[in-house]
Amino acid sequence: MKKNSLYKGTLQNIILKLLSKEVKMYGYQMTQRAKELTKGELEMTEGALYPLLHKLEGDGLITSEIQKINGRDRKYYLLTDKGKKQQATQEAEMKTYLFNLNTIFNI
């Protein structure tokens, strides 16, 4: 990640939100989509992304599947039902948090 350490605390929320908008995504695809949506402000590193993906998978929030693409294995990640519920909960919490920040900072 670059430019803004505030993103670090919300990386799990960001990953779950990205996966909630797509059927499945692979790691590089997530990094590029986040970068695109934030106009380059959020650059997730592999060192930040993959350990969190493994943690989310261990927690049962996401699952993965491997597909062969052009003769190479590609690992896709998908939300589980538990992950969908967690994502909705975290999104509601984030909206409240952002509302409160907006109130404080008059954004």
CSV table of C-alpha atoms in Angstrom, one decimal:
chain,number,residue,atom,x,y,z
A,1,MET,CA,0.0,0.0,0.0
A,2,LYS,CA,1.2,3.5,-0.6
A,3,LYS,CA,0.2,7.1,0.3
A,4,ASN,CA,-2.3,6.5,3.0
A,5,SER,CA,-1.8,4.3,6.0
A,6,LEU,CA,-5.5,4.7,6.9
A,7,TYR,CA,-6.3,2.1,4.2
A,8,LYS,CA,-4.3,-0.5,6.1
A,9,GLY,CA,-7.0,-0.8,8.9
A,10,THR,CA,-9.7,-1.3,6.3
A,11,LEU,CA,-8.1,-3.7,4.0
A,12,GLN,CA,-10.3,-6.6,5.1
A,13,ASN,CA,-13.4,-4.5,4.5
A,14,ILE,CA,-12.1,-3.5,1.0
A,15,ILE,CA,-11.4,-7.1,0.0
A,16,LEU,CA,-14.8,-8.3,1.2
A,17,LYS,CA,-16.5,-5.5,-0.6
A,18,LEU,CA,-14.6,-6.1,-3.9
A,19,LEU,CA,-15.6,-9.8,-3.7
A,20,SER,CA,-19.2,-8.9,-3.0
A,21,LYS,CA,-19.4,-7.0,-6.3
A,22,GLU,CA,-17.9,-9.9,-8.3
A,23,VAL,CA,-18.6,-13.6,-8.5
A,24,LYS,CA,-14.9,-14.4,-8.0
A,25,MET,CA,-11.6,-12.6,-8.3
A,26,TYR,CA,-7.9,-13.5,-8.2
A,27,GLY,CA,-5.4,-11.6,-6.1
A,28,TYR,CA,-3.8,-9.4,-8.9
A,29,GLN,CA,-7.3,-8.6,-10.1
A,30,MET,CA,-8.2,-7.3,-6.6
A,31,THR,CA,-5.2,-5.1,-6.5
A,32,GLN,CA,-5.8,-3.6,-9.9
A,33,ARG,CA,-9.6,-3.0,-9.2
A,34,ALA,CA,-8.8,-1.2,-5.9
A,35,LYS,CA,-6.2,0.9,-7.6
A,36,GLU,CA,-8.6,1.7,-10.4
A,37,LEU,CA,-11.5,2.6,-8.1
A,38,THR,CA,-9.2,4.9,-6.0
A,39,LYS,CA,-7.5,6.5,-9.0
A,40,GLY,CA,-4.2,5.1,-7.9
A,41,GLU,CA,-4.4,6.1,-4.3
A,42,LEU,CA,-4.7,2.5,-3.0
A,43,GLU,CA,-1.9,0.2,-4.1
A,44,MET,CA,-2.2,-3.2,-2.2
A,45,THR,CA,1.1,-5.0,-2.1
A,46,GLU,CA,1.3,-8.8,-2.3
A,47,GLY,CA,2.7,-8.7,1.2
A,48,ALA,CA,-0.4,-7.1,2.6
A,49,LEU,CA,-3.0,-8.9,0.4
A,50,TYR,CA,-2.1,-12.6,0.4
A,51,PRO,CA,-1.6,-13.1,4.2
A,52,LEU,CA,-5.1,-11.5,4.6
A,53,LEU,CA,-6.6,-13.7,1.9
A,54,HIS,CA,-5.2,-16.7,3.7
A,55,LYS,CA,-6.6,-15.4,7.1
A,56,LEU,CA,-10.0,-14.8,5.6
A,57,GLU,CA,-10.0,-18.3,4.1
A,58,GLY,CA,-9.0,-19.8,7.4
A,59,ASP,CA,-11.8,-17.9,9.1
A,60,GLY,CA,-14.3,-19.3,6.6
A,61,LEU,CA,-15.2,-15.9,5.1
A,62,ILE,CA,-13.8,-16.8,1.7
A,63,THR,CA,-13.1,-19.9,-0.2
A,64,SER,CA,-10.8,-20.4,-3.2
A,65,GLU,CA,-10.8,-22.5,-6.4
A,66,ILE,CA,-8.0,-23.0,-8.9
A,67,GLN,CA,-8.7,-22.8,-12.6
A,68,LYS,CA,-6.4,-23.3,-15.5
A,69,ILE,CA,-6.1,-20.2,-17.6
A,70,ASN,CA,-3.9,-20.4,-20.7
A,71,GLY,CA,-2.2,-23.5,-19.3
A,72,ARG,CA,-1.5,-21.9,-15.9
A,73,ASP,CA,-3.2,-22.3,-12.6
A,74,ARG,CA,-5.0,-19.2,-11.3
A,75,LYS,CA,-6.4,-19.1,-7.8
A,76,TYR,CA,-9.8,-17.4,-7.5
A,77,TYR,CA,-11.4,-16.2,-4.3
A,78,LEU,CA,-15.1,-16.2,-3.6
A,79,LEU,CA,-17.2,-15.1,-0.6
A,80,THR,CA,-18.9,-17.8,1.5
A,81,ASP,CA,-22.3,-17.3,3.0
A,82,LYS,CA,-20.5,-16.4,6.3
A,83,GLY,CA,-18.4,-13.9,4.3
A,84,LYS,CA,-21.4,-12.3,2.7
A,85,LYS,CA,-23.0,-11.7,6.1
A,86,GLN,CA,-19.7,-10.4,7.5
A,87,GLN,CA,-19.3,-8.1,4.5
A,88,ALA,CA,-22.8,-6.6,5.0
A,89,THR,CA,-22.1,-6.1,8.7
A,90,GLN,CA,-18.7,-4.5,8.1
A,91,GLU,CA,-20.2,-2.2,5.4
A,92,ALA,CA,-22.9,-1.0,7.8
A,93,GLU,CA,-20.3,-0.3,10.4
A,94,MET,CA,-18.1,1.5,7.9
A,95,LYS,CA,-21.0,3.7,6.8
A,96,THR,CA,-21.6,4.7,10.4
A,97,TYR,CA,-17.9,5.4,10.9
A,98,LEU,CA,-17.7,7.5,7.8
A,99,PHE,CA,-20.8,9.4,8.7
A,100,ASN,CA,-19.3,10.2,12.1
A,101,LEU,CA,-16.0,11.3,10.5
A,102,ASN,CA,-17.9,13.5,8.1
A,103,THR,CA,-19.7,15.1,11.1
A,104,ILE,CA,-16.4,15.7,12.9
A,105,PHE,CA,-14.4,17.0,10.0
A,106,ASN,CA,-17.3,18.7,8.1
A,107,ILE,CA,-16.2,16.9,4.9
